[in-house]
XYZ file of C-alpha atoms in Angstrom:
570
model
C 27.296 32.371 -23.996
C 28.306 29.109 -25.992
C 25.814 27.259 -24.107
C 22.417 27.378 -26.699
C 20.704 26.469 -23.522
C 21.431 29.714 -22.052
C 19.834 31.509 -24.887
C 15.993 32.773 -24.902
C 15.479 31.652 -28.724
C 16.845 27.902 -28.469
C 13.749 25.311 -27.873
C 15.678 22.489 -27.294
C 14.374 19.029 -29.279
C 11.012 19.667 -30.808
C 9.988 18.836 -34.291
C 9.552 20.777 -37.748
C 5.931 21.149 -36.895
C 6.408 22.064 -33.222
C 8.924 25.670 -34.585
C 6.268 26.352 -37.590
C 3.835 27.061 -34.698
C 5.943 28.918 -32.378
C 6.805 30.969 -35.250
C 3.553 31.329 -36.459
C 2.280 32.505 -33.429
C 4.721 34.862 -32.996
C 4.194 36.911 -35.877
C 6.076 35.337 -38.805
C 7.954 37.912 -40.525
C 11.114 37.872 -42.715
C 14.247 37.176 -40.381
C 12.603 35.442 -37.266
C 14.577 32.653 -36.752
C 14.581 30.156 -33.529
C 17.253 27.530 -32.804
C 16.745 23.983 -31.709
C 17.496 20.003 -31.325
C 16.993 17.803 -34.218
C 14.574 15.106 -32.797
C 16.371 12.231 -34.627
C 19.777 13.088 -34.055
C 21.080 13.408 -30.860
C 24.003 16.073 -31.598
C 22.928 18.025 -34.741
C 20.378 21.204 -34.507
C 18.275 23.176 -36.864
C 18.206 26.649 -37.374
C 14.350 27.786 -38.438
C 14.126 30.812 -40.451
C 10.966 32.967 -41.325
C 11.422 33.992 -45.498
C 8.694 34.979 -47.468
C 4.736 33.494 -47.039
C 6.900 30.010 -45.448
C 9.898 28.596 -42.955
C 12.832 27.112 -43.886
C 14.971 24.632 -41.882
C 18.633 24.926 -42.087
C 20.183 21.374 -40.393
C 23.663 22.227 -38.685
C 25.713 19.718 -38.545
C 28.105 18.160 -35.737
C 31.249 17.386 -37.744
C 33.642 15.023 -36.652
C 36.017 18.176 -35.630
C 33.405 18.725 -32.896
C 32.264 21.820 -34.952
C 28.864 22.786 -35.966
C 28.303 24.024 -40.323
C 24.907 24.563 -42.495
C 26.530 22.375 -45.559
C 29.684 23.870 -46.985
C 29.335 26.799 -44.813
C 32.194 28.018 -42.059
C 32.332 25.887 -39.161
C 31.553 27.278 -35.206
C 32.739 25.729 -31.817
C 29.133 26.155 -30.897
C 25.942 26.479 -32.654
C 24.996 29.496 -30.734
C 28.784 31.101 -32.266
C 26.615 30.105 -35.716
C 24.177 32.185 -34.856
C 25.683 35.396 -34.051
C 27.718 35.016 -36.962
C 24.733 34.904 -39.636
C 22.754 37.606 -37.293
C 25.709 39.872 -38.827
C 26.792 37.892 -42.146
C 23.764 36.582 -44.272
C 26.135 34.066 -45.822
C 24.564 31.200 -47.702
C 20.863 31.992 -46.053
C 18.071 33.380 -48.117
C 17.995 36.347 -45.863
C 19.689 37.367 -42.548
C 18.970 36.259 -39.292
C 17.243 39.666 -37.985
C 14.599 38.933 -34.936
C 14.882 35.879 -32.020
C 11.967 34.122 -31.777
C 12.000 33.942 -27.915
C 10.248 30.872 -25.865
C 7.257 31.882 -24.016
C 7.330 32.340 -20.477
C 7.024 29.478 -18.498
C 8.251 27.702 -21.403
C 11.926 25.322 -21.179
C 13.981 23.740 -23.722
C 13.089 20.265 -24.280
C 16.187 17.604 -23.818
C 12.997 14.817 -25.104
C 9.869 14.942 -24.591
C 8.345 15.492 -21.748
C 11.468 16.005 -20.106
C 13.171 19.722 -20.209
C 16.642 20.313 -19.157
C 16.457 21.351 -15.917
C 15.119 17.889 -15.049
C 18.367 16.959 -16.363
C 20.659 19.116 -15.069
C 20.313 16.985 -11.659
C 20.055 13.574 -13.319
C 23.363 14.573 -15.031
C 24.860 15.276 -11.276
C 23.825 11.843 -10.734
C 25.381 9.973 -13.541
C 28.666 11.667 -13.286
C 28.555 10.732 -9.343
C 27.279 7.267 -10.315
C 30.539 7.082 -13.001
C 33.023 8.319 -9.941
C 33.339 11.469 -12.475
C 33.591 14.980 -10.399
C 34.194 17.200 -13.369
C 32.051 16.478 -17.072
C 34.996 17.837 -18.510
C 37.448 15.313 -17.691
C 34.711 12.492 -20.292
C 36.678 13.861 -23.080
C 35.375 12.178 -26.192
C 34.782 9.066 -24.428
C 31.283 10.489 -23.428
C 29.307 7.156 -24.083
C 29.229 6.020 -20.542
C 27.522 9.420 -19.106
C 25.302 9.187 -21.980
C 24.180 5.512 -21.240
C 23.991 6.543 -17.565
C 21.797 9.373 -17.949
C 19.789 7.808 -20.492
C 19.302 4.898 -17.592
C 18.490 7.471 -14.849
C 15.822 9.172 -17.030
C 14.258 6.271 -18.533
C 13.400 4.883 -15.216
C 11.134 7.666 -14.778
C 8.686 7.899 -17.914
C 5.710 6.704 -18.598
C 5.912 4.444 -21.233
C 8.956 2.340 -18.904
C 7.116 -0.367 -17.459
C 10.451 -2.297 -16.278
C 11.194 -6.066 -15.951
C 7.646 -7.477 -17.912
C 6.907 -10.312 -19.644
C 6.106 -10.492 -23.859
C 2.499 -11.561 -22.504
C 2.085 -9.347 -20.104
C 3.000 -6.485 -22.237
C 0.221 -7.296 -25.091
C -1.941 -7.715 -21.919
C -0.959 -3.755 -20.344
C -1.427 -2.432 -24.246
C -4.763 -4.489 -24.745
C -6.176 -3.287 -21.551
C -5.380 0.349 -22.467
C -7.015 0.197 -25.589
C -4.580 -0.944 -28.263
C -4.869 2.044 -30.320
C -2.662 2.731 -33.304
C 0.164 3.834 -32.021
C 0.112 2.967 -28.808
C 3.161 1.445 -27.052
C 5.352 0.869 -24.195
C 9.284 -0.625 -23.160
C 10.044 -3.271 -21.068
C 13.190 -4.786 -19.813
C 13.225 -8.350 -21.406
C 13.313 -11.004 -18.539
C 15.525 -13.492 -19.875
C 18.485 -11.042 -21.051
C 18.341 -7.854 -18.737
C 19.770 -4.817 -19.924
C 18.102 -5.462 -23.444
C 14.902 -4.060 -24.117
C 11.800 -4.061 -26.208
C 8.890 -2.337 -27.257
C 5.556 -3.126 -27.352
C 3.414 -1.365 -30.030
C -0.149 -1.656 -31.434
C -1.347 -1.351 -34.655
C -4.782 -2.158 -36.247
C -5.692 -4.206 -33.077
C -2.733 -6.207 -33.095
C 0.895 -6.026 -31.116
C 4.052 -5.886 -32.891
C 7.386 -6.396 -30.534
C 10.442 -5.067 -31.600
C 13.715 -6.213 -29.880
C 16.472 -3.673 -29.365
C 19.490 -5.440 -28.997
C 22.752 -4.195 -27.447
C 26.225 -4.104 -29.716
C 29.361 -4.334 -28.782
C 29.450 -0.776 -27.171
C 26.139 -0.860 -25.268
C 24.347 1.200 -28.563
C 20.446 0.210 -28.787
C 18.648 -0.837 -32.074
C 16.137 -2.863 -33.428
C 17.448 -4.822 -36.307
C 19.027 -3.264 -39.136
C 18.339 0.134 -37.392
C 20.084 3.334 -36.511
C 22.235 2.431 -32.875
C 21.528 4.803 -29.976
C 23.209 5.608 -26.677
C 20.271 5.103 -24.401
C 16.447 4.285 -24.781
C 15.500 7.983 -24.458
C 17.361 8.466 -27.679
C 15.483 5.511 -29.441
C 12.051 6.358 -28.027
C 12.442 10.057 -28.994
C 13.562 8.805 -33.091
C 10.855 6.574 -32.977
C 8.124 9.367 -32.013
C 9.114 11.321 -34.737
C 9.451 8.223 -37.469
C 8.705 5.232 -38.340
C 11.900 3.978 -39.934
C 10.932 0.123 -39.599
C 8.304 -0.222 -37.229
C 5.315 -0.620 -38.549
C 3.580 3.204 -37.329
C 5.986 5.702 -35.801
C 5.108 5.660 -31.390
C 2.594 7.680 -30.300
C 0.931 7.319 -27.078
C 2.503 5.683 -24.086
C 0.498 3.101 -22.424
C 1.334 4.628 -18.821
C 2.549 2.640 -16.156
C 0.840 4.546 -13.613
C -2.569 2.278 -14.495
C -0.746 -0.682 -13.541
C 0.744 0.299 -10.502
C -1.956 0.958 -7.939
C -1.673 1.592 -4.554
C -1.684 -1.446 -1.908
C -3.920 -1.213 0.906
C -1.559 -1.004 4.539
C -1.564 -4.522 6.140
C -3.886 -5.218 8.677
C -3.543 -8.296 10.843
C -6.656 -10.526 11.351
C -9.125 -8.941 13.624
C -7.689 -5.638 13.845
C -10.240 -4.398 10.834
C -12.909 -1.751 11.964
C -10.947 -0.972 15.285
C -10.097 2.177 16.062
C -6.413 3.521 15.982
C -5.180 1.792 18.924
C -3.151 3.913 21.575
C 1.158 3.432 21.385
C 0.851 3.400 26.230
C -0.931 0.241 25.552
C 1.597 -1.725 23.423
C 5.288 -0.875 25.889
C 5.481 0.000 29.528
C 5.233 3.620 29.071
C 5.670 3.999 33.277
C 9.243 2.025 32.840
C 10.240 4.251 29.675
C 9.099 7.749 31.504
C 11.706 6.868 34.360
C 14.613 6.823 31.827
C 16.735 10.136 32.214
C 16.507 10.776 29.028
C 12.625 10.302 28.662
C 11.638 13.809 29.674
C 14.258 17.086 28.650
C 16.219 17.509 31.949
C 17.943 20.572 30.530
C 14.627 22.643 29.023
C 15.030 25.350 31.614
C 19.032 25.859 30.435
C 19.227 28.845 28.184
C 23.067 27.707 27.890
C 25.596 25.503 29.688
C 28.638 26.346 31.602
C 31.550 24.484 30.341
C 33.176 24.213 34.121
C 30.390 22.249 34.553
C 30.908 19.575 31.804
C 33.475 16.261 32.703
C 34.500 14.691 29.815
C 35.252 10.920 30.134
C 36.001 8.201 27.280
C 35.575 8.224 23.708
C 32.685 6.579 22.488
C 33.318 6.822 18.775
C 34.572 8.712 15.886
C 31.988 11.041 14.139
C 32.022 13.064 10.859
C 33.637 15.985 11.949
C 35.857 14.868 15.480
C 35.143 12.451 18.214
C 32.455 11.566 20.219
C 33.033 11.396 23.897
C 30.972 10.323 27.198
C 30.656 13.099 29.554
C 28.863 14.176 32.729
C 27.026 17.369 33.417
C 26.392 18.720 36.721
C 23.262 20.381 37.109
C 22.994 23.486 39.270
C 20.719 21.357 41.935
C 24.072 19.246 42.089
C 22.094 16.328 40.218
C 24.477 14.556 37.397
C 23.424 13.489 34.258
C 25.805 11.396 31.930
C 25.488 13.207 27.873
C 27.405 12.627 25.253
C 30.242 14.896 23.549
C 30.378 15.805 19.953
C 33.998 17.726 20.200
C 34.976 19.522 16.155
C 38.270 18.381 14.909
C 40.663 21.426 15.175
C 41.751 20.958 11.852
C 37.523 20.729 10.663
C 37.643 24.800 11.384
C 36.126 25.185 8.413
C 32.786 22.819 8.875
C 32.069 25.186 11.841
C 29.201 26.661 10.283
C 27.652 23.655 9.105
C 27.977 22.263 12.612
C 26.886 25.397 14.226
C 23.692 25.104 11.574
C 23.281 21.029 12.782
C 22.969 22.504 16.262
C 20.210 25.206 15.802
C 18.464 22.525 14.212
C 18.394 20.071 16.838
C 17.916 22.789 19.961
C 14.351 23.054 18.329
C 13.632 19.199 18.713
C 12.146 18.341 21.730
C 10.602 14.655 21.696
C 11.216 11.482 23.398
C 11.850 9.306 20.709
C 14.518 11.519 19.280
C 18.125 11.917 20.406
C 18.170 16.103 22.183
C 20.476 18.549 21.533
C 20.921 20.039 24.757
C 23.651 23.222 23.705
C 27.123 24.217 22.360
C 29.914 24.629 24.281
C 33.147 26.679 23.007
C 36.535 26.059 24.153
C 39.724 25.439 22.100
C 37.626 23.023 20.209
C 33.612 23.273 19.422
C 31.522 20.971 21.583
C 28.172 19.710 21.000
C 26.288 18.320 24.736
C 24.006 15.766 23.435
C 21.839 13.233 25.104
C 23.505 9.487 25.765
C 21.785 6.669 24.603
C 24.631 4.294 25.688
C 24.026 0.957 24.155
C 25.058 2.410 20.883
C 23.536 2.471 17.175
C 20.484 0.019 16.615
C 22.222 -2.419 13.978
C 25.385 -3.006 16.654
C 23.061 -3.874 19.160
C 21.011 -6.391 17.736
C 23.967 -8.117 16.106
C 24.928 -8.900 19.702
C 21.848 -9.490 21.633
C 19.920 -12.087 19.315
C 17.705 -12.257 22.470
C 16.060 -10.169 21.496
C 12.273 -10.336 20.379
C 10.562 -9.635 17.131
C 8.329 -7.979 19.265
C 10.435 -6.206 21.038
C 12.018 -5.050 17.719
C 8.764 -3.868 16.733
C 8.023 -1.731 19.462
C 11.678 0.222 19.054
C 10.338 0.578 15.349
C 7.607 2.061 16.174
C 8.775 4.775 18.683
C 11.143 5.418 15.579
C 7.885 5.854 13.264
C 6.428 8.107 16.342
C 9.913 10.018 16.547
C 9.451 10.547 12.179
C 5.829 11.581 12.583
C 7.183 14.610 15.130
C 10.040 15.602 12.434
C 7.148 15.516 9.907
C 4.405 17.283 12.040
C 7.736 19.959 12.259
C 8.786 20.113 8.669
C 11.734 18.478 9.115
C 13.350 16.265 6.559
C 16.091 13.405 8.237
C 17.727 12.540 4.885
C 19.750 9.637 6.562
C 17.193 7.373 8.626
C 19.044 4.248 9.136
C 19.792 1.829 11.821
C 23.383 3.118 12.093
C 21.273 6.461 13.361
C 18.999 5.070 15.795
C 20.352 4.645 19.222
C 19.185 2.480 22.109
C 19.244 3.280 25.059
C 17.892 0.196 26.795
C 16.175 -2.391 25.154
C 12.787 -0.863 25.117
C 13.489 2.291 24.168
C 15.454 4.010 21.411
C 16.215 7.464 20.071
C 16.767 8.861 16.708
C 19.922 10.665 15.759
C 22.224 12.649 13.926
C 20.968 15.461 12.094
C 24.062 16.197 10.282
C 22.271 15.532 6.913
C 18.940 17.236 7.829
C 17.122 20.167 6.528
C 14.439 22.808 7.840
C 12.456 23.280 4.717
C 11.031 26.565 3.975
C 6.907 27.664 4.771
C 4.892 26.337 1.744
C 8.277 24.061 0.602
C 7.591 20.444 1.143
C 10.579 18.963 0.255
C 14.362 19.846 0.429
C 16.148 19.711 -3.018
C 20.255 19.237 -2.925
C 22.789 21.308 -4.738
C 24.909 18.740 -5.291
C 25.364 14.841 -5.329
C 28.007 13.612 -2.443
C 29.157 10.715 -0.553
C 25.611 9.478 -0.069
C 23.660 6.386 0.960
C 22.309 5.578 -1.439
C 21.022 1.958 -0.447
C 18.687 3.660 2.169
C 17.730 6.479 -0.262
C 14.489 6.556 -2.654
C 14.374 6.364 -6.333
C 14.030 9.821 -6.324
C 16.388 10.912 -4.050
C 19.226 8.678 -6.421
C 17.699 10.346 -9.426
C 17.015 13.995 -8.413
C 18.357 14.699 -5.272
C 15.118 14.897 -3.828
C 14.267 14.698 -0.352
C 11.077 14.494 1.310
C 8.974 12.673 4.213
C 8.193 10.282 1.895
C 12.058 9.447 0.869
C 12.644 9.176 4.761
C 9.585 6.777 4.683
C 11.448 4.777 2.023
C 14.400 5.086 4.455
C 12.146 3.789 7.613
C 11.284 0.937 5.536
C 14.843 -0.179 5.230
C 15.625 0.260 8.564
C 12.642 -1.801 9.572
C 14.282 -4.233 7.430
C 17.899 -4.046 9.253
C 16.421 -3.996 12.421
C 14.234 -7.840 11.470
C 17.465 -9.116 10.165
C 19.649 -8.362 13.457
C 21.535 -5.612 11.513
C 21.622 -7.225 8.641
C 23.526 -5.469 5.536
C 21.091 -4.338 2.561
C 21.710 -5.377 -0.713
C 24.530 -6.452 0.303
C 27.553 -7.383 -2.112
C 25.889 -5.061 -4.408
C 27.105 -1.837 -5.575
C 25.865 1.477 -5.979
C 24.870 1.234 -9.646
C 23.804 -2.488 -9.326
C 21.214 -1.410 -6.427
C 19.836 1.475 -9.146
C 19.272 -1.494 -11.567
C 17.717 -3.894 -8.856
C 15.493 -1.278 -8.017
C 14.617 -0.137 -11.681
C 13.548 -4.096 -12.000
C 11.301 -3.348 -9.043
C 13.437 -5.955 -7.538
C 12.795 -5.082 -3.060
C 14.667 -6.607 -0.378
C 13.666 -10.210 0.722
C 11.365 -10.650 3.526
C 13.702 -10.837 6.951
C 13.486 -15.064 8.349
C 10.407 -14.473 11.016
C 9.269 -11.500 9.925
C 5.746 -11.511 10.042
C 4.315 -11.200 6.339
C 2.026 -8.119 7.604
C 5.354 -6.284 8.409
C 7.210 -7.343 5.237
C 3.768 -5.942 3.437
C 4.242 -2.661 5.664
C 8.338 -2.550 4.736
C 6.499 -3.270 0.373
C 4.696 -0.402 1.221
C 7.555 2.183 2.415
C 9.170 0.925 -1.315
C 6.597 1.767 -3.602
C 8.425 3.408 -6.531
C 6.495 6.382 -6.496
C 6.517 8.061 -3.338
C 2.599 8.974 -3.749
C 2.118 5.767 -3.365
C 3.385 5.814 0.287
C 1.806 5.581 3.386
C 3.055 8.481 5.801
C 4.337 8.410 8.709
C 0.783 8.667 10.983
C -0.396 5.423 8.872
C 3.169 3.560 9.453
C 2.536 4.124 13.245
C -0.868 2.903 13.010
C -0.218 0.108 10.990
C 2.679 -1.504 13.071
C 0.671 -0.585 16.396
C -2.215 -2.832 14.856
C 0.591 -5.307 14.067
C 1.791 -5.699 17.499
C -1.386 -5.272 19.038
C -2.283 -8.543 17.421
C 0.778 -9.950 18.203
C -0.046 -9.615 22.041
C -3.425 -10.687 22.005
């Protein structure tokens, strides 16, 4: 295995100090040798080797030939290659390499740290998807882009990133943590985004150190080594000083500064209890809909002879979608709508099949049924009809429509989320293009094409791979990490809240997919929709915190908005 990831004695980046220990502890002996990262050079490693009463620490070098050599010695396509051959060829070592210092369990290579590389492994999905790269092969040499991209993805998430802050706000953040030697954090300078600077204290002062961006995109302070992302400058900088005035040590954490904003509550809604959703819509109108209450819950499976297809509604990810009418063995017709597979898509049956199991467990007003499967010469999903079409469509052509009124499909949507949650369901793609109305005061959330039963004692649904995603309704850490959980869909809610105020309304729109990662790292939010009320633009701040802790759930989102509208109608 070439990859030194892959192999039990490779530690990843960790200092001199840092091996000493882990070779110390495991019995240091002539021959015990571990492999790992330099921390001030992004592509060399160093080989540490047990000899005599001490350690010595071999540097291997990444030559321009993309090889890896100790000095003058032979060269190796990989350093792991190096390894095996001194293991049988002492060479120019003081002794051979005889016994693997393995890592301890539990323990994973470090990439920087703090941050290990299966952390990465995702983020890396994420860049190359970002980059419109399938394969990291096809970089080449010209890997500078993925590095500045993953560097970017990472960054976002650590401790010591406090984002788009003023010079006097950061000396205020580092005062109010203490100023201690060493102490220090990066910002993202206001006035020239996408340059950066760091904050650090020493002897009860702060020093500011701009890292300016070359030609290429590299990182440095002045007259200081260049680096392809601020991970790479933050990790030198922990291990030396090299022109700052005390090498980093202790993040001031962002997490201080970023506490949690009480819910909105409208004036005279504080100290009342959670209000009841009958009392806010005409629950007697909505509970005469046909689709209100599951007309087919008694069907253990539907006769085909029985289903009339009619027109095509619209085109869906796998076929098209068609209006039909199903007779009923009382003779009572009720119109559903027709999800027929492509007959060249033979090979998403399974995932379709899976969408279908999913959905024949659902049973809740506020969320679009799956009533069965039908097979013919093509696969057909029955679904319930919610005929006036996708929420965004709708409201781009009735502008009659009242904030009010919008508020009240919003919150059978929150009421619908809170039953996926209270069944451990994940949506994955809550948007306005997937809520459906089926009159105007009543609407139904759909497709499921996306979602994801998660697992007893699994609370959040982590994807394989990145895709064709949309990513301006997804949370930080779904873009990052691929990971999906209520809270992301709250994130998602938040957004739709937001297209459903603005009449279907395009988010972020005219910006791309990298451009929204960068408004977002700024903690840049969507504008506050003309007429929304500024206790429902606080609700939609809420959805966005960046850490998804910091979100209300679902139950509180219903409760807020039903205080909200209460209000409203008093």
């Amino acid at each position: 295995m070439d990859d030194p990831v892959q192999q039990p004695y490779f530690y990843g980046r960790i200092s001199r100090e840092e091996a000493e220990g882990y070779l110390q502890r495991g019995g240091r002996e002539n021959g015990k040798f571990l492999l790992r990262k330099r921390p001030t050079e992004s592509q060399s490693f160093a080989l540490s080797l047990c000899h005599g009463r001490g350690v010595i620490h071999y540097h291997i070098q990444h030559h321009s030939d993309g090889k890896y050599g100790i000095e003058d010695g032979p060269r190796f396509s990989s350093p792991t290659e190096l390894i095996d051959y001194h293991r049988a060829n002492q060479g120019g070592l003081l002794t051979n390499l005889t016994k693997p210092c393995n890592r301890p369990p539990g323990v994973e290579p470090k990439v920087f740290t703090n941050v290990n590389y299966s952390e990465v492994a995702a983020v890396q999905e994420a860049a190359l998807s970002q980059l419109g790269i399938q394969d990291r092969r096809s970089l080449g040499k010209n890997h500078i882009p993925f590095e500045k991209m993953l560097g970017m993805l990472l960054h976002a998430k650590q401790s010591w990133f406090h984002g788009v802050i003023s010079r006097e706000e950061a000396e205020s953040r580092l005062k109010k943590s203490g100023c201690k030697n060493g102490m220090f954090l990066v910002r993202e300078r206001e006035k020239a985004q996408g340059t950066y600077a760091i904050g650090l204290c020493h002897e009860n002062m702060v020093y500011h150190y701009l890292l300016s961006a070359d030609s290429s995109g590299r990182l440095s302070i002045p007259s200081g080594p260049k680096f392809l992302n601020l991970m790479e400058c933050v990790e030198y900088y922990l291990n030396r000083s090299d022109g700052l005035v005390c090498k980093l040590l202790k993040p001031s954490p962002i997490t201080q500064f970023n506490k949690k904003a009480p819910l909105p509550v409208p004036p005279g809604a504080a100290g009342e209890s959670a209000p009841r959703t009958e009392t806010i819509y005409d629950t007697v109108a909505i509970k005469k809909s046909p689709v209100y209450l599951n007309a087919f819950k008694d069907i253990k499976a539907l006769d085909s002879n029985r289903l009339a297809l009619q027109n095509k509604l619209g085109q869906g990810n796998f076929g098209s979608v068609l209006k039909g009418v199903y007779t009923l063995s009382n003779g009572k017709k009720i119109e559903v709508a027709v999800k027929q597979l492509k007959t060249d898509a033979a090979a998403q049956k399974t995932e379709i099949e899976h969408e279908a199991r999913i959905m024949l467990k659902l049973d809740h007003p506020y969320i679009v049924r799956m009533i069965g499967m039908i097979h013919q010469a093509t696969m057909m999903l029955v679904m319930e009809l919610a005929i006036n079409g996708p929420l965004h469509k709708f409201l781009r052509k009735h502008k009659e429509v009242t904030i009010r009124q919008i508020l009240v499909m919003m919150l059978q949507v929150s009421e619908g989320m809170e039953y996926l949650d209270s069944k451990h369901f994940v949506h994955r793609d809550l948007a306005a293009r997937n809520v459906l109305v089926v009159d105007v005061n009543f609407v139904k959330i759909s497709d499921f094409g996306m979602s994801r039963a998660m697992g007893v004692g699994n609370d959040y649904y982590k994807a394989e791979a990145a895709g064709r995603w949309p990513l301006k309704w997804y949370a930080p850490e779904c873009i990052y990490y691929y990971k999906f959980t209520t809270k992301s869909d709250v994130w998602s809610y938040g957004i739709t809240l937001w297209e459903a105020l603005t009449y279907g309304g395009k988010p972020y729109d005219g910006l791309q997919g990298q451009q929204v990662i960068q408004y977002l790292e700024q903690e840049d939010r969507l504008t506050c929709p003309l007429h929304c009320p500024e206790s429902v633009y606080s609700l939609m701040r809420a959805c966005w915190e960046f850490e998804p802790v910091k979100r209300p759930d679902f139950s509180l989102v219903k409760e807020a908005l039903s205080d909200i509208i209460l209000h409203f109608m008093q």
